[in-house]
Coordinates of C-alpha atoms in Angstrom, one line a residue:
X1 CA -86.8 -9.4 -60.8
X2 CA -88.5 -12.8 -60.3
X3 CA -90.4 -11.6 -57.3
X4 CA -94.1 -12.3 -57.0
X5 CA -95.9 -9.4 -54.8
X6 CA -99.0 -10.3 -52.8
X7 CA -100.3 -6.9 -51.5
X8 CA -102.9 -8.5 -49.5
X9 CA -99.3 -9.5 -47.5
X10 CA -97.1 -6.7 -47.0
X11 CA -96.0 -5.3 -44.0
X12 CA -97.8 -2.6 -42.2
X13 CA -94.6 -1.9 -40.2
X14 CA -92.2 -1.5 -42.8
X15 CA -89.4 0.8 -42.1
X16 CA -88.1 2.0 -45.7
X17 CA -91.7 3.2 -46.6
X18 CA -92.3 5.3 -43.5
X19 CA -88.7 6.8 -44.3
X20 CA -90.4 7.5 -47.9
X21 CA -93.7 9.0 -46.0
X22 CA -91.7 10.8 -42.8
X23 CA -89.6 12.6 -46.4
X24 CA -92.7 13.1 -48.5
X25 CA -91.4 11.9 -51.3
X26 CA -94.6 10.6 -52.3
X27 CA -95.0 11.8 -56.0
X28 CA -97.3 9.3 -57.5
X29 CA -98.7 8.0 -54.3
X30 CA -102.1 7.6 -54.0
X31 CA -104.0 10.1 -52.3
X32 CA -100.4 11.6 -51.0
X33 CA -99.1 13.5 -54.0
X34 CA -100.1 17.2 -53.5
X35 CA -98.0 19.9 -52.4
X36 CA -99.9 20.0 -49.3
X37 CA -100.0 17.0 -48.2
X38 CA -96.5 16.4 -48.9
X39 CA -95.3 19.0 -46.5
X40 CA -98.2 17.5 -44.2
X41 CA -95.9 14.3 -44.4
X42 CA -92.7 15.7 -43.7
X43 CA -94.7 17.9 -40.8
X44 CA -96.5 14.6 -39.0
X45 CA -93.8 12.3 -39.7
X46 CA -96.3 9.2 -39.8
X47 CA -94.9 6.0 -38.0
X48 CA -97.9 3.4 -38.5
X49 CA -100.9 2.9 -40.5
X50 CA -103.0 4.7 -38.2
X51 CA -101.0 8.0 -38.9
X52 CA -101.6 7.4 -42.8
X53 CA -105.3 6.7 -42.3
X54 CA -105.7 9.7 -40.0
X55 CA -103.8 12.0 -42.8
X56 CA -106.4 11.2 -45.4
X57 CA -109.2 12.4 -43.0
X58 CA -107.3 15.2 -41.5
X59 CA -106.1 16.5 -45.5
X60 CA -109.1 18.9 -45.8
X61 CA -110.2 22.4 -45.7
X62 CA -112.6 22.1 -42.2
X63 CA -109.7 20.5 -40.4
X64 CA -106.7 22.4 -41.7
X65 CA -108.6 26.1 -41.0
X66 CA -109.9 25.1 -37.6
X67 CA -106.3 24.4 -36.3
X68 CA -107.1 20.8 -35.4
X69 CA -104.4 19.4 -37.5
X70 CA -101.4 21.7 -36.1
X71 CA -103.1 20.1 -32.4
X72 CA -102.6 16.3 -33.8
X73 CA -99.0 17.2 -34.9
X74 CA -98.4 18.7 -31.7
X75 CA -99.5 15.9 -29.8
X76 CA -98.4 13.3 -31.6
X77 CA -94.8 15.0 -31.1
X78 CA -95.6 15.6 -27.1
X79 CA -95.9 19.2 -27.8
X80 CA -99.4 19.5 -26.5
X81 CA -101.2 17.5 -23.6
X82 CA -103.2 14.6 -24.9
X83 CA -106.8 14.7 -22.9
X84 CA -109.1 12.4 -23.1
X85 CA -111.4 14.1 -20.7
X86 CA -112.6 10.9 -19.2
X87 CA -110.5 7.3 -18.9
X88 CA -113.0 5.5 -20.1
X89 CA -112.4 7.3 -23.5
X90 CA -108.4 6.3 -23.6
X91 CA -109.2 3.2 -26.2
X92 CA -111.6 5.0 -28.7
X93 CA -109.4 7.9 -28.7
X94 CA -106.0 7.0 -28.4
X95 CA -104.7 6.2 -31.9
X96 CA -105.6 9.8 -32.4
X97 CA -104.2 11.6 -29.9
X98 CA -107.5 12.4 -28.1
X99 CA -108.7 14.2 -30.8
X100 CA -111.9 12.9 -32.6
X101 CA -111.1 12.4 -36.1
X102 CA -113.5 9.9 -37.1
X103 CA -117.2 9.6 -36.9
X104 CA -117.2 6.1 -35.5
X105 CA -116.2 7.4 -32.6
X106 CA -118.8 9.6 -31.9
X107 CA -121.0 6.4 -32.0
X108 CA -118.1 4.7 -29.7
X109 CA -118.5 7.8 -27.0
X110 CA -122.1 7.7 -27.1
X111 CA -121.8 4.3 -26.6
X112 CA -119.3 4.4 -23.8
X113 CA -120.1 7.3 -21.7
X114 CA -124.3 6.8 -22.7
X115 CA -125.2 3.5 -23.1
X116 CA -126.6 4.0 -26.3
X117 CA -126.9 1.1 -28.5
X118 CA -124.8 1.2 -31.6
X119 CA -128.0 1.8 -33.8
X120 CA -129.0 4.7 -31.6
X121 CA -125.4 6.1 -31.7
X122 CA -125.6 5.8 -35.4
X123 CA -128.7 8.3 -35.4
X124 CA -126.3 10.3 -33.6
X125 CA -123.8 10.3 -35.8
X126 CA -125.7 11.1 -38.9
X127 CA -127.8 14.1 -37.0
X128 CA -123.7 15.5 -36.0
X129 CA -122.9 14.9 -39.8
X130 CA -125.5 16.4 -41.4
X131 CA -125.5 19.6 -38.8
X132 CA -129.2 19.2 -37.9
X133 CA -129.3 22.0 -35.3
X134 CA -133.3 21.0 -34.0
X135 CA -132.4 17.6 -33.8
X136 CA -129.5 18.4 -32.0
X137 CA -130.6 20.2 -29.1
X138 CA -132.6 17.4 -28.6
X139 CA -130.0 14.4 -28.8
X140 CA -127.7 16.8 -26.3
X141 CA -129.9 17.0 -23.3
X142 CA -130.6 13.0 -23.5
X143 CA -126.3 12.4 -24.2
X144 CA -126.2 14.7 -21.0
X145 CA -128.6 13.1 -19.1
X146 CA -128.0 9.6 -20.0
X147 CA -124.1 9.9 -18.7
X148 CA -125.0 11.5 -15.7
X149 CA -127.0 8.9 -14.6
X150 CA -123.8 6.6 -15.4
X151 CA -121.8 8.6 -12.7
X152 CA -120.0 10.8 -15.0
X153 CA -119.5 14.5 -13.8
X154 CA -121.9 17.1 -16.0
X155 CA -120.1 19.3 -16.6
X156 CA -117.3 17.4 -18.0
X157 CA -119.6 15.5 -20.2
X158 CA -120.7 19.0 -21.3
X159 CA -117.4 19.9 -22.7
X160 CA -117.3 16.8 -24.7
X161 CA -120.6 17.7 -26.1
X162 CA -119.2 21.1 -27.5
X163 CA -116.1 19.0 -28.4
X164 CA -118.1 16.5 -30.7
X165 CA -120.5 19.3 -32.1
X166 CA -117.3 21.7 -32.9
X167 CA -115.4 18.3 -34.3
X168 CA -118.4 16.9 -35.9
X169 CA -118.3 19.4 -38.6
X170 CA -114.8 18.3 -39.6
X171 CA -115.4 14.2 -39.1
X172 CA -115.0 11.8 -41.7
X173 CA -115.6 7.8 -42.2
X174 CA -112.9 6.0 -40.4
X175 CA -114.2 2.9 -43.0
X176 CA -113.2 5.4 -45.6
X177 CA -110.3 6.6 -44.7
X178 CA -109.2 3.3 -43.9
X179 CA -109.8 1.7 -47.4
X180 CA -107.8 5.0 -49.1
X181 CA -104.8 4.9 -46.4
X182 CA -104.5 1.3 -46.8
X183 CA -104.2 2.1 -50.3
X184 CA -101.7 4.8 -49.9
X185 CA -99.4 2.5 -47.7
X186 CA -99.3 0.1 -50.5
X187 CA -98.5 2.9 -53.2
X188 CA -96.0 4.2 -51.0
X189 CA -94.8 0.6 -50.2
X190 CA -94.2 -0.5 -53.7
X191 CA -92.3 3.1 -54.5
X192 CA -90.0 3.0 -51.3
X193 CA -89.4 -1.2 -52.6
X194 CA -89.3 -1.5 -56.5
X195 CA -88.8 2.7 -57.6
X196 CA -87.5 1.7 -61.3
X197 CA -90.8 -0.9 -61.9
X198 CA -93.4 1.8 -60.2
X199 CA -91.9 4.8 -62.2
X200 CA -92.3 2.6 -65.7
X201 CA -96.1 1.4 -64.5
X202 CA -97.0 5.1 -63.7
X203 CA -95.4 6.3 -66.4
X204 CA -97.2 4.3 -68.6
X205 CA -100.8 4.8 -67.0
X206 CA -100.6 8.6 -67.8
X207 CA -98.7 8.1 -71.0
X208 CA -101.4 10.3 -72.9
X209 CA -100.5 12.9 -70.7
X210 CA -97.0 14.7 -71.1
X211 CA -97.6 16.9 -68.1
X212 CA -98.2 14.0 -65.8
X213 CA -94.9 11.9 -67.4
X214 CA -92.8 14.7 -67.3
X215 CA -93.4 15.3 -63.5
X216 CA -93.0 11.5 -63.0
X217 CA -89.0 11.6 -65.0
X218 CA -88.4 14.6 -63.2
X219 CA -89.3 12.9 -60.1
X220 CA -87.5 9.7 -60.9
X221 CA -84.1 11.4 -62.0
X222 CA -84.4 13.0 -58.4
X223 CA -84.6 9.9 -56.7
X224 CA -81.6 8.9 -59.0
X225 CA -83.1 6.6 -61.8
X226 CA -81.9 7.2 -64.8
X227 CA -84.4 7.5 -67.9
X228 CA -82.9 6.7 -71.1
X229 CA -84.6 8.3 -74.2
X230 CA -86.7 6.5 -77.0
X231 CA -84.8 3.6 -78.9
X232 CA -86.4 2.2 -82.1
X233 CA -84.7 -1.3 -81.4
X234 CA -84.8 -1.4 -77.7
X235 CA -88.4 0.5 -76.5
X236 CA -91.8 -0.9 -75.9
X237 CA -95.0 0.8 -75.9
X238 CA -94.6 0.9 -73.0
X239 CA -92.1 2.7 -70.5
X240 CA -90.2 -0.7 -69.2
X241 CA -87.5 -1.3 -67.0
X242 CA -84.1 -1.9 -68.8
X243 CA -80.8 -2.8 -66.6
X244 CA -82.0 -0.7 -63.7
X245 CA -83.0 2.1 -65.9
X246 CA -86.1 3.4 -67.3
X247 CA -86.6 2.9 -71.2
X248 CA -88.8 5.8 -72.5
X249 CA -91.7 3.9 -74.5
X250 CA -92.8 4.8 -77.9
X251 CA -96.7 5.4 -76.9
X252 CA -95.5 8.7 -74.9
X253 CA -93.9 10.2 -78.4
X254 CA -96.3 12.8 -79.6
X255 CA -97.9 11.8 -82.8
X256 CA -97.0 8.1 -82.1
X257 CA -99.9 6.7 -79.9
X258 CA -100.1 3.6 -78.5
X259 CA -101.6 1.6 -81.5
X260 CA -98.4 2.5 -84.0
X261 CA -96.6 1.9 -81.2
X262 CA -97.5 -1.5 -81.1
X263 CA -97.4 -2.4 -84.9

């Protein structure tokens, strides 16, 4: 098509990809092609990068069987209240929905509410991570204490202590999430853009796998792309783009392989 692609540009905002996500019609997406997470999508209907990132940290057993993710839907659609217990907390908590998610923001409420430097909150958040219960009891009498002396009511800081020891089991690196959502956006982005071009690269990525290409024809018929078969004068090794069509490629005949296919 003549267009050069720089992915460190695209848009964050863009409106034909969140349709893609919002559908789940996210079959060769990174991180975003499961059956679950699919109906996850079409569930949480994400409308910024922020929903994406959260989905890759909220996609796993601790979060789906404690009934956290059904409350993130539920706010996010204004089904459920959104608390933040104190106001303070509205900026580190916000982009999800009040709910702590990530374990930066542990360090951010320790920080906020406490005092505590960000090295000390970082003690904190690998003691909550790695479920030390000795080290625990500890840490919660001096996050109690320390915010009480700041003004904030006891017993309200409390709660948020049970909150971040019930969530901490669940949390997850925002830093990671952020690298594999980012990721995912730009996966999504390119399908939602260029379908025939991201169908013929995929393709030919798994094309010693006939399972994996015949989900990703399937898929691509679906989404109404044509795939023409094999042609000894027309085909590459490769799957390639012909007319707006797929052309099957010669490497993803059994028996060929890519090296014949190349002679």
């Amino acid at each position: 098509r003549k267009i050069k692609i720089d992915i460190n540009e695209i848009p964050l905002d863009d409106e034909r990809t969140y349709e893609l996500l919002k559908k789940g019609n996210t079959i060769g997406v990174f991180q975003l092609e499961s059956n679950g997470m699919r109906n996850l999508l079409k569930r949480l209907k994400p409308e910024n990068i922020f929903d994406v990132v959260a989905l890759v940290a909220l996609y796993r057993p601790g979060p789906l069987n404690s009934g956290m993710v059904d409350s993130y839907i539920k706010r996010k659609h204004g089904e459920e209240k959104i608390d933040y217990i104190f106001d303070e907390l509205k900026d580190v908590l916000k982009e999800t929905y009040g709910i702590i998610v990530y374990q930066e923001q542990i360090m951010a409420i320790a920080n906020v509410l406490c005092g505590y430097s960000l090295g000390e909150a970082d003690l904190l958040r690998r003691a909550v991570a790695k479920k030390k219960a000795d080290l625990m009891a500890t840490l919660k009498n001096d996050f109690i204490e320390r915010a009480v002396k700041r003004g904030f009511d006891k017993e309200k800081v409390t709660k948020l202590w049970e909150d971040i020891e019930k969530f901490a089991e669940y949390c997850f690196n925002k830093s990671h999430s952020a690298a594999y959502g980012y990721i995912a956006y730009i996966t999504a982005y390119l399908k939602a853009h260029f379908p025939e071009e991201f169908y013929a690269a995929i393709m030919s990525l798994e094309v010693d796998k006939a399972e994996e290409v015949a989900k990703y024809i399937k898929d691509a018929r679906e989404n109404g792309i044509e795939v023409l078969p094999p042609d000894i004068n027309r085909s590459y090794s490769d799957f390639v783009v012909e007319n707006g069509k797929i052309r099957v490629g010669l490497a993803g005949l059994k028996g060929v392989g890519s090296k014949a296919a190349e002679e």
